[in-house]
Coordinates of C-alpha atoms in Angstrom, one line a residue:
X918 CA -0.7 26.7 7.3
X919 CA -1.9 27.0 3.6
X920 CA 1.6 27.8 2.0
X921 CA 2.9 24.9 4.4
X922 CA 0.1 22.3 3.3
X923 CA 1.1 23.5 -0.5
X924 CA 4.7 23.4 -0.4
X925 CA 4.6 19.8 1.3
X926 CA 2.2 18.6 -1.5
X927 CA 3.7 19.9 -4.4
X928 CA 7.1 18.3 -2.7
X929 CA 5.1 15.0 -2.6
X930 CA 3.9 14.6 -6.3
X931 CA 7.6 15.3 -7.2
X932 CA 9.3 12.6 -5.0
X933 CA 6.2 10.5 -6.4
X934 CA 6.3 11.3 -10.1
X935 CA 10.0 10.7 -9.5
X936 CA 9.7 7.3 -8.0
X937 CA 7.0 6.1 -10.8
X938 CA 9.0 7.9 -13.5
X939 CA 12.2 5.6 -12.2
X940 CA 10.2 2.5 -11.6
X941 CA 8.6 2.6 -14.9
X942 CA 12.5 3.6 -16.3
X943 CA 13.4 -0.2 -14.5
X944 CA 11.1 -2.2 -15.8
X945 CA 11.8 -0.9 -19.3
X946 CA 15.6 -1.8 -19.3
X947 CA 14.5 -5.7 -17.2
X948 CA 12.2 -5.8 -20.2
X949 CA 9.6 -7.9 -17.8
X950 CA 8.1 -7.3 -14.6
X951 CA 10.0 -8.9 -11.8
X952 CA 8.3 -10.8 -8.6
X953 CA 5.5 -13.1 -8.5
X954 CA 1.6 -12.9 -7.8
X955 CA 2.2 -14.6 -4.3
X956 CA 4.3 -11.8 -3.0
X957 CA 7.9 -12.3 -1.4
X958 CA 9.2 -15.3 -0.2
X959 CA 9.7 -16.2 3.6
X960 CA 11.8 -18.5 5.9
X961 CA 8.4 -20.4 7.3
X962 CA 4.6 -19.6 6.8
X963 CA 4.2 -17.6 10.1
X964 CA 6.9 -14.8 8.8
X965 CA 5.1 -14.9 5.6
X966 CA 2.0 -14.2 7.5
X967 CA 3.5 -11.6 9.7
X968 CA 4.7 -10.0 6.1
X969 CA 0.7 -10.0 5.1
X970 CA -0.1 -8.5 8.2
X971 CA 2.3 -6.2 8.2
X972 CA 1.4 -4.8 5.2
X973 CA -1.8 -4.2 5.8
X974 CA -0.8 -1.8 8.8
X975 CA 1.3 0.3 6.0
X976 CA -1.9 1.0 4.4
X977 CA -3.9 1.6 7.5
X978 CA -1.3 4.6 8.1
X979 CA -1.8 5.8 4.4
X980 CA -5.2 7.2 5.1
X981 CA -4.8 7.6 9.2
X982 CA -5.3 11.2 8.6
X983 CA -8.4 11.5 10.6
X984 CA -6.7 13.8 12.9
X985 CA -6.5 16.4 10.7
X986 CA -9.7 16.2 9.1
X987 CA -10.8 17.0 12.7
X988 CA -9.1 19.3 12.3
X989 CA -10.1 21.1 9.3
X990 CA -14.0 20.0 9.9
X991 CA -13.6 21.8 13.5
X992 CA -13.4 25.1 11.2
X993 CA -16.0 24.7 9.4
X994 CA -19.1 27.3 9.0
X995 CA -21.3 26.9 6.4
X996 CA -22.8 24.6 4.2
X997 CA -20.8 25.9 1.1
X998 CA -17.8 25.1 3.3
X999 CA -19.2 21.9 3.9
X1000 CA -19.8 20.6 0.0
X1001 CA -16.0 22.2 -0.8
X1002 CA -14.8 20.0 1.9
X1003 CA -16.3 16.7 0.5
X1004 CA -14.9 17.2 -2.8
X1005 CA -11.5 18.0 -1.6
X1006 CA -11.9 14.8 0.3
X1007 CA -13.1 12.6 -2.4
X1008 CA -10.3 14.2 -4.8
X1009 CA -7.1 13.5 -2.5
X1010 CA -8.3 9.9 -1.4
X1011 CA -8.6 9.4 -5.3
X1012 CA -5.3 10.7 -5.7
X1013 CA -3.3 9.2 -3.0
X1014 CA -4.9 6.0 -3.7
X1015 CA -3.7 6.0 -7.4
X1016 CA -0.5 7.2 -6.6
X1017 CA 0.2 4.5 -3.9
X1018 CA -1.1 1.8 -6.3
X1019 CA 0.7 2.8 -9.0
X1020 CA 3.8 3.2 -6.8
X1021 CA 3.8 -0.1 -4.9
X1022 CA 2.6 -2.2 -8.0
X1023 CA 5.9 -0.5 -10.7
X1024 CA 8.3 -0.8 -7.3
X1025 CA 8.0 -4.5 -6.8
X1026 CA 7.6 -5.2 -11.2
X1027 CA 11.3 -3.2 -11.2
X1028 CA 12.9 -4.9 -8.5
X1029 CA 10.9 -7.7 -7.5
X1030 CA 11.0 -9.3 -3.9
X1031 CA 14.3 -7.7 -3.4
X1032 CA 12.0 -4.4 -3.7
X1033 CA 12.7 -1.9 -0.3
X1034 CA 10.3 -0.7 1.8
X1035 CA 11.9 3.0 0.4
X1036 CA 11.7 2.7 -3.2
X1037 CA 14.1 5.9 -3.6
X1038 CA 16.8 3.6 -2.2
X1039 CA 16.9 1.2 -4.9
X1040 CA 18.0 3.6 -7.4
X1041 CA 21.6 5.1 -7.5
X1042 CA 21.7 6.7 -10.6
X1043 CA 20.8 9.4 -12.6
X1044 CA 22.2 11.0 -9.3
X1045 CA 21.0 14.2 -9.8
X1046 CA 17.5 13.4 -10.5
X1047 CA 17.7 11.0 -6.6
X1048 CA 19.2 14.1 -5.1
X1049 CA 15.8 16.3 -6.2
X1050 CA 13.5 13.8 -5.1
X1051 CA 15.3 13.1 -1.5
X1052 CA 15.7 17.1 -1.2
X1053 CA 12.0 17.0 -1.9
X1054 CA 11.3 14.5 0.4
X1055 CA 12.9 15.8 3.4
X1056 CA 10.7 19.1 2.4
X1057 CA 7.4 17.4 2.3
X1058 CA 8.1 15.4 5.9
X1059 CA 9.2 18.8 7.5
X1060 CA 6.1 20.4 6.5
X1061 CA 3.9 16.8 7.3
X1062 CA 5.9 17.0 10.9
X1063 CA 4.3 20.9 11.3
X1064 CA 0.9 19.8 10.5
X1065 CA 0.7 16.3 12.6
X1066 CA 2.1 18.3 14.9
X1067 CA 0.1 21.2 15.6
X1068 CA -2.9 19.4 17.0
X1069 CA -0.6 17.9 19.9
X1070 CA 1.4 20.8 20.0
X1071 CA -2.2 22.7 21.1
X1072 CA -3.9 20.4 23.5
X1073 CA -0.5 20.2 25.2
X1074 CA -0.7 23.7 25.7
X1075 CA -4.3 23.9 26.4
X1076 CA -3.8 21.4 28.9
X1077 CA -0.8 23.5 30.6
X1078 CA -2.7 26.8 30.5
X1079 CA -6.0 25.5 32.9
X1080 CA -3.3 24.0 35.7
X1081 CA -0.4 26.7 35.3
X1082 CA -1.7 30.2 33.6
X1083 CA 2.3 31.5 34.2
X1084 CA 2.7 29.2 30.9
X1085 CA 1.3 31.8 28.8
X1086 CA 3.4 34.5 29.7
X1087 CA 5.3 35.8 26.6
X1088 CA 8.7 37.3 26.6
X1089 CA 9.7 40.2 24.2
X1090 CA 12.2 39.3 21.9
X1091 CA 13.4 42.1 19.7
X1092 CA 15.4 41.3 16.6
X1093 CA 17.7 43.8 15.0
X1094 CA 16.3 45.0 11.5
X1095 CA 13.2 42.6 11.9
X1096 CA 9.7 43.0 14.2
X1097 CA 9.7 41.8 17.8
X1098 CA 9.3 38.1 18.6
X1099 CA 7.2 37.5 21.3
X1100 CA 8.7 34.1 22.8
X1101 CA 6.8 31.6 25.3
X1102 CA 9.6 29.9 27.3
X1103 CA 6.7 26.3 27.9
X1104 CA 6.6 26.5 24.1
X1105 CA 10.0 26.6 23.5
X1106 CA 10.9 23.5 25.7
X1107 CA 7.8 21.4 25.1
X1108 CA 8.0 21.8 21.8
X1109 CA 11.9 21.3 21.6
X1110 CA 11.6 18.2 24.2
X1111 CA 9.0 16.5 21.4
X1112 CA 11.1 16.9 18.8
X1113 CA 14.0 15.6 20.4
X1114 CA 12.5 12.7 21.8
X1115 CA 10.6 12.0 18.9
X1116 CA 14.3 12.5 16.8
X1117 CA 15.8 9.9 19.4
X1118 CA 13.0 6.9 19.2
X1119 CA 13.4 7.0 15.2
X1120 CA 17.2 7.0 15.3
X1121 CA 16.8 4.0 17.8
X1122 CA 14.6 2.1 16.4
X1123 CA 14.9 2.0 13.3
X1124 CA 12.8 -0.5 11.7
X1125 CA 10.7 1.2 8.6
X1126 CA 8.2 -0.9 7.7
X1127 CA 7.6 -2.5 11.1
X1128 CA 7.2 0.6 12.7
X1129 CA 5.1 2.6 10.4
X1130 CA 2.8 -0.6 10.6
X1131 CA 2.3 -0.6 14.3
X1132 CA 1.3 3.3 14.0
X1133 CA -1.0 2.7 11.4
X1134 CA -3.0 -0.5 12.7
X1135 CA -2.7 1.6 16.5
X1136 CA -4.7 4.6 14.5
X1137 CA -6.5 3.5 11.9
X1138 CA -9.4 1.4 13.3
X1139 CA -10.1 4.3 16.2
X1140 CA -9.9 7.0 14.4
X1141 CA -10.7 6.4 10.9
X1142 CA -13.4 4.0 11.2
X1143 CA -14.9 3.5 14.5
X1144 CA -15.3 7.2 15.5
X1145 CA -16.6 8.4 12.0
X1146 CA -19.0 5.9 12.0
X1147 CA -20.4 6.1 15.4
X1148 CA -21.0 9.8 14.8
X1149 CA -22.4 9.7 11.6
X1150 CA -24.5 6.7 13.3
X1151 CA -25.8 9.6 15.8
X1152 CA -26.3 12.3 13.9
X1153 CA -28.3 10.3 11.0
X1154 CA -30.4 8.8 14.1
X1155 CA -30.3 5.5 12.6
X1156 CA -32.1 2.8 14.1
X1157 CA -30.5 -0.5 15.9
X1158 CA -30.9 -3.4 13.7
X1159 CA -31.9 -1.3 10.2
X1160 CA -30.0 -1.8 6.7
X1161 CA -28.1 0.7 7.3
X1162 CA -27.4 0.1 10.5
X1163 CA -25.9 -3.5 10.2
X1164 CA -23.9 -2.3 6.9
X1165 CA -22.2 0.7 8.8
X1166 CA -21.7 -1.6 12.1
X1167 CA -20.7 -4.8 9.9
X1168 CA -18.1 -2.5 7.8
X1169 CA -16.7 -1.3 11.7
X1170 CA -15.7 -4.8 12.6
X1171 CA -14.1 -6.3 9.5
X1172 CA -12.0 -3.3 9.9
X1173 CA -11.4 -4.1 13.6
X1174 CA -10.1 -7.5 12.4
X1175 CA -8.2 -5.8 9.8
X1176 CA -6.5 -3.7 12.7
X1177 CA -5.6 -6.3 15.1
X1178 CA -4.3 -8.7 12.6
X1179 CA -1.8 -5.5 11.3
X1180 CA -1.0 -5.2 14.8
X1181 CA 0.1 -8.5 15.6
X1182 CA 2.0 -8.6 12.2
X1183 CA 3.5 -5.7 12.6
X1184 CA 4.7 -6.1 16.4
X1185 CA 5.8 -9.6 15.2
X1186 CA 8.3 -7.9 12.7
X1187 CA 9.7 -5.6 15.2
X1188 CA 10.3 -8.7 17.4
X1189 CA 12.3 -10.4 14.4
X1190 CA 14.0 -7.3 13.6
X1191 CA 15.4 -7.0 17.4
X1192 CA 16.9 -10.4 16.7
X1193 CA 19.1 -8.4 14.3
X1194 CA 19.1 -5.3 15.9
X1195 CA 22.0 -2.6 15.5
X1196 CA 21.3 0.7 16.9
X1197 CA 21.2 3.5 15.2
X1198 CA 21.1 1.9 12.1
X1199 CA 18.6 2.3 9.3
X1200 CA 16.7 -0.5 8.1
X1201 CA 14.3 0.4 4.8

């Protein structure tokens, strides 16, 4: 997985630089930064609300990526390991957040409300230098897809080996003028079936913003908040009603609020956008 996790990040810092590069390119030639402090406009207050909301679930599913620092913590086995994995931490989170600000904050001064939820999309020209930064795009989410994946991908099949053990009978494939392949027929249909299902949700529903909202806010409290701190809770042995306690506790339901109102904000725009709905038609 380490040339995988490489590739996919070295595919995201291009699309990125190529974004911000463009964005940046956009607000030189308005020669002032479009939109307004308030944000963009809406039909009534509720939508407007919803819009907040919504919002707020995008960035919950920018750092929902709990499940694979599981992961990677799982393989941890000494301390050295440990420190390595804290700074590699602390670096991306830095990173990702700069890159996001910098990204959302140039996207809405070039184009304003009338900014997408896909900034690539508002470009159409220098065509060549779109067409790198979508190829590089569709590389970075086919090697994010592999990672997220794994984890389900395995207890799946964990779950599948302790009731049926004929799952884990492998079938030699032999290739000409390469090694054997040893092939798993339940891999090869679970697997397939995810993808496929997974291919078919998107294609029919496909509202961008709204959707990537309600996976975020679903996540993001659970995983990346509640769980983290209710270990670290247990393993410091803090007492019940200490400083630390109240602070760690206090910061775990302010982000519970935070959840359920990009929740309802982001259901709420799935609900307008099946007003309008067209399947099998994008909507960035």
């Amino acid at each position: 997985m380490a040339w995988l996790s490489t590739l996919a990040a070295v595919m995201s810092f291009t699309y990125s630089l190529i974004g911000l590069g463009l964005g940046i390119a956009q607000v030189a030639e308005n020669g002032t930064f479009k939109g307004t402090i308030s944000g963009a406009e809406a039909e009534t207050h509720a939508k407007k609300v919803w819009a907040i909301f919504q919002a707020l679930g995008n960035i919950a599913l920018a750092y929902s990526y709990s499940n694979i620092l599981i992961e990677i913590q799982d393989t941890i086995k000494s301390p050295f390991e440990v420190r390595t994995m804290k700074i590699a931490t602390k670096l991306s989170i830095a990173t990702t957040t700069t890159f996001y600000v910098l990204c959302g904050c140039i996207g809405y001064g070039a184009f304003g409300n009338a900014a997408p939820g896909n900034l690539l999309t508002a470009f159409d020209k220098p065509y060549w230098l779109i067409d790198i930064a979508n190829l590089a795009l569709v590389i970075h989410l086919v090697g994010a897809y592999q990672v997220y994946s794994q984890p389900l991908f395995a207890f799946v099949e964990e779950q599948a080996a302790k009731k049926w053990k004929v799952v884990e009978k492998e079938h030699k494939i032999q290739i000409p003028f390469l090694p054997s392949y040893n092939l798993n027929t339940f891999r090869l249909v679970s697997r397939s079936f995810l993808v496929v299902v997974a291919t078919l949700i998107s294609m029919v529903i496909p509202f961008f913003n709204d959707i990537l909202g309600v996976i975020g806010a679903s996540g993001f409290w659970p995983l990346t908040v509640y769980f983290p701190v209710e270990m670290y809770i247990k393993q410091k042995n803090i007492p019940k009603w200490c400083g630390s306690w109240i602070v760690l506790r206090s910061l775990s339901m302010v982000c519970l609020l935070v959840t359920i109102a990009a929740l309802i904000g982001s259901v709420a725009g799935v609900v307008l956008d099946l007003k309008t709905y067209k399947p099998f038609s994008a909507s960035l």
